[in-house]
């Protein structure tokens, strides 16, 4: 097993059989070795710096029905909200005071925010904060819409592919198209965004073969960022009674992603911190190098409920920032407050 891990460390690639063998048969001792190799790789590329992104959850309306997600259209119990341009700008001002250099605008697929509205939001943020990066995470749009947002100043786009298995994708996403999701990612790359793909771990029905497909898809796409986290059930979804993903599996996959894509920006996600109080710290030690604290206004925190038990819904932005800094330092890393673009990226 060490031989395979060393090969991955050196070549940043394993074929299907090697990778499946590794995921199927990894022991606790091998895991520790894999994690140490991943950590070494992160240190070589990014040193011990951890980048912060301020997350703004600006709408929980969604037209889709992803079976795992608490804000799916069919969930009539979700208490829906939208933030106005002014509210979003207020949040950015607060974030700027706390030294955030990236604002991530995330939401459901909400047609209330037309392209013109999204463009206005991007332009206003960029006008007030020209040095800051704007990241969008608002789902599948046409090439032209993505292009408009990019031309308005958006720098990055997060769109998890969710799973590289078409079969599993179709089970999880009624009336959506796997091909379209993948095409969106290639379009975003073509336009010039820093692109983030990613997937969940421990979704009902997901197998180790599926993770092999995910890693090979990521290797082919070469995204600048990868977001992964455990699946966590939400009580008002069809997956309410299913098991959650585990920290152990998520950590192994974080380490594998770091070794497949050495210079990727890789968050230790809120979902990972939700299933284990030290989940994010464990993620950082296994190759993650980004944390995305919540900047959303207090009054909407509980409502942006993708899964049950989400942490930090009761902490003011300033507290979140302090808490996260402490966690990063105690885990042996240092907080980095620059924009944190991927080292290979330049705006075209
Ligand atoms: N509408 C946007 C943003 C989705 S929310 C989009 O389509 O990209 C961001 C991510 O949260 C999703 O991509 C999904 O991977 C994750 N997520 C949703 N429900 C979840 C759950 N129950 N457990 C863990 N992660 C979940």
XYZ file of C-alpha atoms and ligand atoms in Angstrom:
374
model
C 0.000 0.000 0.000
C 2.846 2.393 0.812
C 4.211 1.800 -2.661
C 0.925 2.917 -4.242
C 0.739 5.966 -1.962
C 4.321 6.915 -2.842
C 3.533 6.534 -6.515
C 0.539 8.844 -6.135
C 2.696 11.333 -4.212
C 5.273 11.379 -7.022
C 3.085 11.116 -10.104
C -0.172 12.702 -8.883
C -2.084 9.941 -10.587
C -3.278 6.377 -10.056
C -5.213 4.308 -12.560
C -8.623 2.864 -11.827
C -7.433 -0.451 -10.375
C -4.718 1.051 -8.180
C -7.050 3.713 -6.842
C -9.905 1.317 -6.165
C -7.514 -1.069 -4.422
C -6.291 1.794 -2.252
C -9.779 3.002 -1.271
C -11.076 -0.543 -0.689
C -8.209 -1.822 1.410
C -6.647 1.143 3.197
C -5.837 0.393 6.875
C -5.569 2.936 9.690
C -1.788 2.873 9.398
C -1.934 3.471 5.647
C -4.380 6.302 6.263
C -1.900 8.047 8.544
C 0.761 7.684 5.848
C -1.556 8.942 3.092
C -2.486 11.960 5.221
C 1.175 12.772 5.952
C 1.998 12.655 2.219
C -0.978 14.902 1.438
C 0.062 17.339 4.157
C 3.620 17.415 2.798
C 2.213 18.253 -0.642
C 0.103 21.127 0.697
C 3.118 22.494 2.579
C 5.228 22.432 -0.581
C 2.653 24.358 -2.603
C 0.925 26.641 -0.075
C 3.088 26.417 3.054
C 0.982 26.300 6.222
C -1.313 29.139 5.126
C -5.072 28.731 5.325
C -7.266 31.006 3.198
C -10.602 32.408 4.348
C -13.694 33.033 2.236
C -16.777 34.825 3.529
C -19.927 32.909 2.639
C -23.096 34.877 1.897
C -26.183 32.685 1.579
C -28.368 35.176 -0.251
C -31.412 33.096 -1.224
C -32.884 29.761 -0.180
C -35.498 29.690 -2.937
C -34.743 26.893 -5.377
C -36.489 25.482 -8.417
C -34.674 22.127 -8.252
C -35.439 19.032 -6.237
C -32.082 17.473 -5.360
C -33.232 14.645 -3.071
C -30.596 15.306 -0.388
C -31.062 19.040 -0.052
C -33.161 20.812 2.573
C -33.973 23.807 0.372
C -35.368 21.687 -2.502
C -38.480 23.153 -4.126
C -40.763 20.402 -2.800
C -39.872 21.138 0.832
C -42.888 23.177 1.829
C -41.578 23.505 5.369
C -38.571 25.599 4.301
C -38.999 29.210 5.407
C -37.900 31.047 2.270
C -35.957 34.336 2.110
C -34.063 36.538 -0.292
C -31.495 39.223 0.494
C -31.740 42.601 -1.238
C -28.779 44.279 -2.938
C -28.494 46.623 0.067
C -28.459 43.725 2.509
C -25.782 41.950 0.478
C -23.647 45.095 0.380
C -24.043 45.547 4.148
C -22.801 42.005 4.659
C -19.810 42.735 2.403
C -18.993 45.875 4.382
C -19.039 43.862 7.566
C -16.908 41.160 5.919
C -14.413 43.737 4.703
C -14.045 45.083 8.258
C -13.201 41.554 9.329
C -10.525 41.486 6.587
C -12.222 39.029 4.266
C -10.940 39.383 0.681
C -13.358 36.943 -0.943
C -17.147 37.053 -0.940
C -18.906 33.854 -1.953
C -22.494 34.416 -3.074
C -24.336 31.140 -2.717
C -27.976 30.284 -3.180
C -30.581 27.977 -4.596
C -31.438 28.243 -8.275
C -33.741 31.219 -7.910
C -35.071 32.852 -11.081
C -36.080 35.937 -9.096
C -32.425 36.938 -9.500
C -32.393 37.532 -13.251
C -29.060 37.901 -15.042
C -29.474 41.678 -14.840
C -29.921 41.495 -11.056
C -26.905 39.203 -10.614
C -24.804 41.468 -12.825
C -25.886 44.491 -10.766
C -24.958 42.727 -7.518
C -21.509 41.789 -8.873
C -20.853 45.271 -10.231
C -21.906 46.994 -7.005
C -19.714 44.714 -4.880
C -16.776 45.302 -7.248
C -17.383 49.058 -7.245
C -17.238 49.215 -3.448
C -14.566 46.535 -3.048
C -12.431 46.488 -6.195
C -9.650 44.482 -4.555
C -11.932 41.686 -3.421
C -12.676 38.438 -5.225
C -16.298 37.597 -5.984
C -17.227 33.915 -6.135
C -20.613 32.742 -7.383
C -22.326 29.495 -6.424
C -25.772 29.724 -7.963
C -26.073 26.571 -10.012
C -26.506 25.786 -13.683
C -26.837 28.663 -16.142
C -26.276 29.113 -19.870
C -22.858 29.911 -21.326
C -24.090 33.436 -22.033
C -25.224 34.027 -18.461
C -21.897 32.783 -17.080
C -20.119 35.064 -19.543
C -22.182 38.095 -18.442
C -21.325 37.486 -14.789
C -17.639 37.077 -15.643
C -17.605 40.280 -17.671
C -19.314 42.048 -14.748
C -16.335 41.076 -12.577
C -17.057 37.683 -11.011
C -13.768 35.826 -10.519
C -14.666 32.342 -9.385
C -17.549 29.883 -9.655
C -18.365 26.923 -7.442
C -20.479 24.205 -9.017
C -19.992 20.791 -7.496
C -20.455 18.048 -10.065
C -22.038 16.149 -7.091
C -21.040 12.731 -8.495
C -19.286 11.605 -11.651
C -21.554 8.567 -11.896
C -24.363 9.361 -14.302
C -26.557 6.681 -12.771
C -26.198 7.997 -9.227
C -26.511 11.583 -10.479
C -29.863 10.789 -12.052
C -31.145 9.146 -8.892
C -30.248 12.197 -6.808
C -31.381 14.912 -9.207
C -34.889 14.442 -10.602
C -35.428 16.216 -13.929
C -31.835 17.443 -14.098
C -29.189 16.441 -16.630
C -25.770 15.027 -15.772
C -24.442 16.068 -19.178
C -25.570 19.628 -18.635
C -23.915 19.879 -15.231
C -20.609 18.666 -16.677
C -20.939 20.987 -19.652
C -21.508 23.925 -17.282
C -18.158 23.186 -15.632
C -16.313 23.117 -18.952
C -18.057 26.343 -20.001
C -16.973 28.063 -16.795
C -13.381 27.009 -17.456
C -13.529 28.169 -21.049
C -14.805 31.605 -20.010
C -11.870 32.033 -17.627
C -13.265 31.599 -14.125
C -11.393 29.907 -11.339
C -13.646 26.898 -11.186
C -14.637 24.733 -8.256
C -16.107 21.248 -8.703
C -16.743 18.650 -5.997
C -18.964 15.998 -4.537
C -20.502 14.593 -1.371
C -19.250 11.575 0.542
C -21.500 8.839 1.876
C -24.580 9.584 -0.195
C -26.974 6.593 -0.097
C -26.045 4.229 -2.918
C -22.568 5.697 -3.482
C -19.744 3.160 -3.909
C -15.947 3.256 -3.930
C -16.119 2.863 -7.728
C -18.015 6.156 -7.772
C -15.203 7.935 -5.886
C -12.726 6.581 -8.444
C -14.859 8.175 -11.160
C -14.972 11.429 -9.173
C -11.186 11.591 -8.809
C -10.582 10.771 -12.462
C -13.139 13.346 -13.543
C -11.428 15.971 -11.355
C -8.043 15.051 -12.821
C -9.435 15.593 -16.310
C -11.261 18.857 -15.516
C -8.359 20.261 -13.483
C -10.511 22.659 -11.455
C -8.826 25.377 -9.391
C -10.924 24.474 -6.345
C -12.614 21.324 -5.103
C -15.342 21.284 -2.461
C -16.153 17.984 -0.792
C -18.031 17.131 2.369
C -20.008 14.371 4.015
C -23.650 13.863 3.099
C -25.807 14.822 6.108
C -29.485 13.937 6.123
C -32.154 16.624 6.344
C -35.411 15.717 8.067
C -37.696 17.174 5.410
C -36.190 15.385 2.398
C -36.652 11.917 0.874
C -33.284 10.926 2.437
C -34.376 11.890 5.976
C -33.682 8.466 7.471
C -30.406 7.702 5.728
C -26.966 7.400 7.338
C -24.605 10.377 7.175
C -21.202 10.244 5.507
C -18.218 9.757 7.822
C -15.272 11.925 8.813
C -12.850 9.064 8.116
C -13.929 8.650 4.504
C -14.023 12.401 3.898
C -10.480 12.780 5.244
C -9.170 10.016 2.964
C -10.798 11.680 -0.034
C -9.429 15.109 0.910
C -5.936 13.601 1.045
C -6.424 11.838 -2.299
C -7.625 15.044 -3.959
C -4.599 16.949 -2.627
C -2.324 14.288 -4.120
C -4.152 14.151 -7.477
C -4.286 17.965 -7.772
C -1.395 19.389 -5.717
C -2.180 23.087 -6.220
C -5.947 22.930 -5.805
C -7.693 25.181 -3.251
C -9.480 22.719 -0.999
C -11.876 23.765 1.763
C -12.418 21.992 5.049
C -16.185 22.402 4.800
C -18.878 23.338 7.284
C -20.483 19.913 6.717
C -17.251 18.278 7.898
C -17.319 20.487 11.002
C -20.938 19.497 11.551
C -20.442 15.714 11.787
C -17.375 16.095 14.036
C -16.526 19.079 16.277
C -12.899 18.815 15.113
C -13.771 17.787 11.546
C -12.399 20.905 9.906
C -9.119 20.692 11.813
C -8.773 17.061 10.719
C -9.463 18.178 7.153
C -6.741 20.840 7.293
C -4.234 18.272 8.499
C -5.161 15.987 5.584
C -4.594 18.506 2.800
C -7.373 21.096 2.969
C -6.245 24.741 2.921
C -9.397 26.877 2.841
C -12.145 27.621 5.371
C -15.392 29.387 4.502
C -16.960 31.003 7.577
C -20.517 32.209 7.376
C -21.121 35.932 6.804
C -24.878 35.674 6.225
C -27.080 37.931 8.387
C -28.102 36.258 11.662
C -31.802 36.369 10.776
C -31.358 34.010 7.801
C -28.699 31.609 9.138
C -31.143 28.952 10.337
C -33.170 29.189 7.153
C -30.335 28.262 4.809
C -30.707 24.690 5.912
C -29.216 22.259 3.395
C -28.814 19.560 6.074
C -29.639 19.119 9.781
C -27.423 20.311 12.613
C -25.438 22.931 10.676
C -22.900 24.567 12.983
C -22.269 28.260 13.681
C -25.843 29.409 12.994
C -25.817 31.338 16.291
C -22.476 33.121 15.953
C -22.049 36.684 14.736
C -19.631 37.110 11.826
C -16.975 38.591 14.135
C -17.223 35.624 16.509
C -17.001 33.172 13.600
C -13.877 34.883 12.375
C -12.230 34.739 15.814
C -13.291 31.172 16.452
C -11.961 29.986 13.112
C -8.664 31.794 13.570
C -8.189 30.054 16.921
C -8.985 26.679 15.405
C -6.560 27.216 12.513
C -3.760 28.252 14.878
C -4.355 25.413 17.320
C -4.239 22.960 14.431
C -0.741 24.305 13.624
C -1.585 26.521 10.649
C -1.586 30.252 10.073
C -4.416 32.388 8.791
C -3.751 34.089 5.444
C -5.894 37.123 4.660
C -4.836 37.797 1.050
C -7.223 37.023 -1.827
C -5.837 33.551 -2.292
C -6.224 33.044 -6.020
C -5.122 29.745 -7.466
C -1.435 30.132 -8.349
C -2.076 29.180 -11.977
C -4.892 31.669 -12.599
C -4.844 35.089 -14.298
C -7.974 36.977 -15.415
C -8.378 36.935 -19.184
N -27.556 25.762 -5.963
C -26.120 25.771 -5.960
C -25.556 25.675 -4.554
C -25.878 24.371 -3.900
S -25.625 24.292 -2.165
C -25.613 24.688 -6.863
O -26.407 23.953 -7.430
O -24.412 24.578 -7.050
C -23.936 23.815 -2.082
C -23.633 22.344 -1.903
O -24.160 21.840 -0.696
C -24.199 21.413 -2.933
O -23.449 21.439 -4.106
C -24.196 20.060 -2.227
O -23.050 19.281 -2.597
C -24.127 20.446 -0.751
N -25.270 19.866 -0.024
C -26.576 20.021 -0.297
N -27.339 19.266 0.535
C -26.476 18.606 1.349
C -26.633 17.650 2.389
N -27.830 17.209 2.756
N -25.514 17.189 3.010
C -24.302 17.633 2.642
N -24.092 18.523 1.653
C -25.162 19.007 1.000
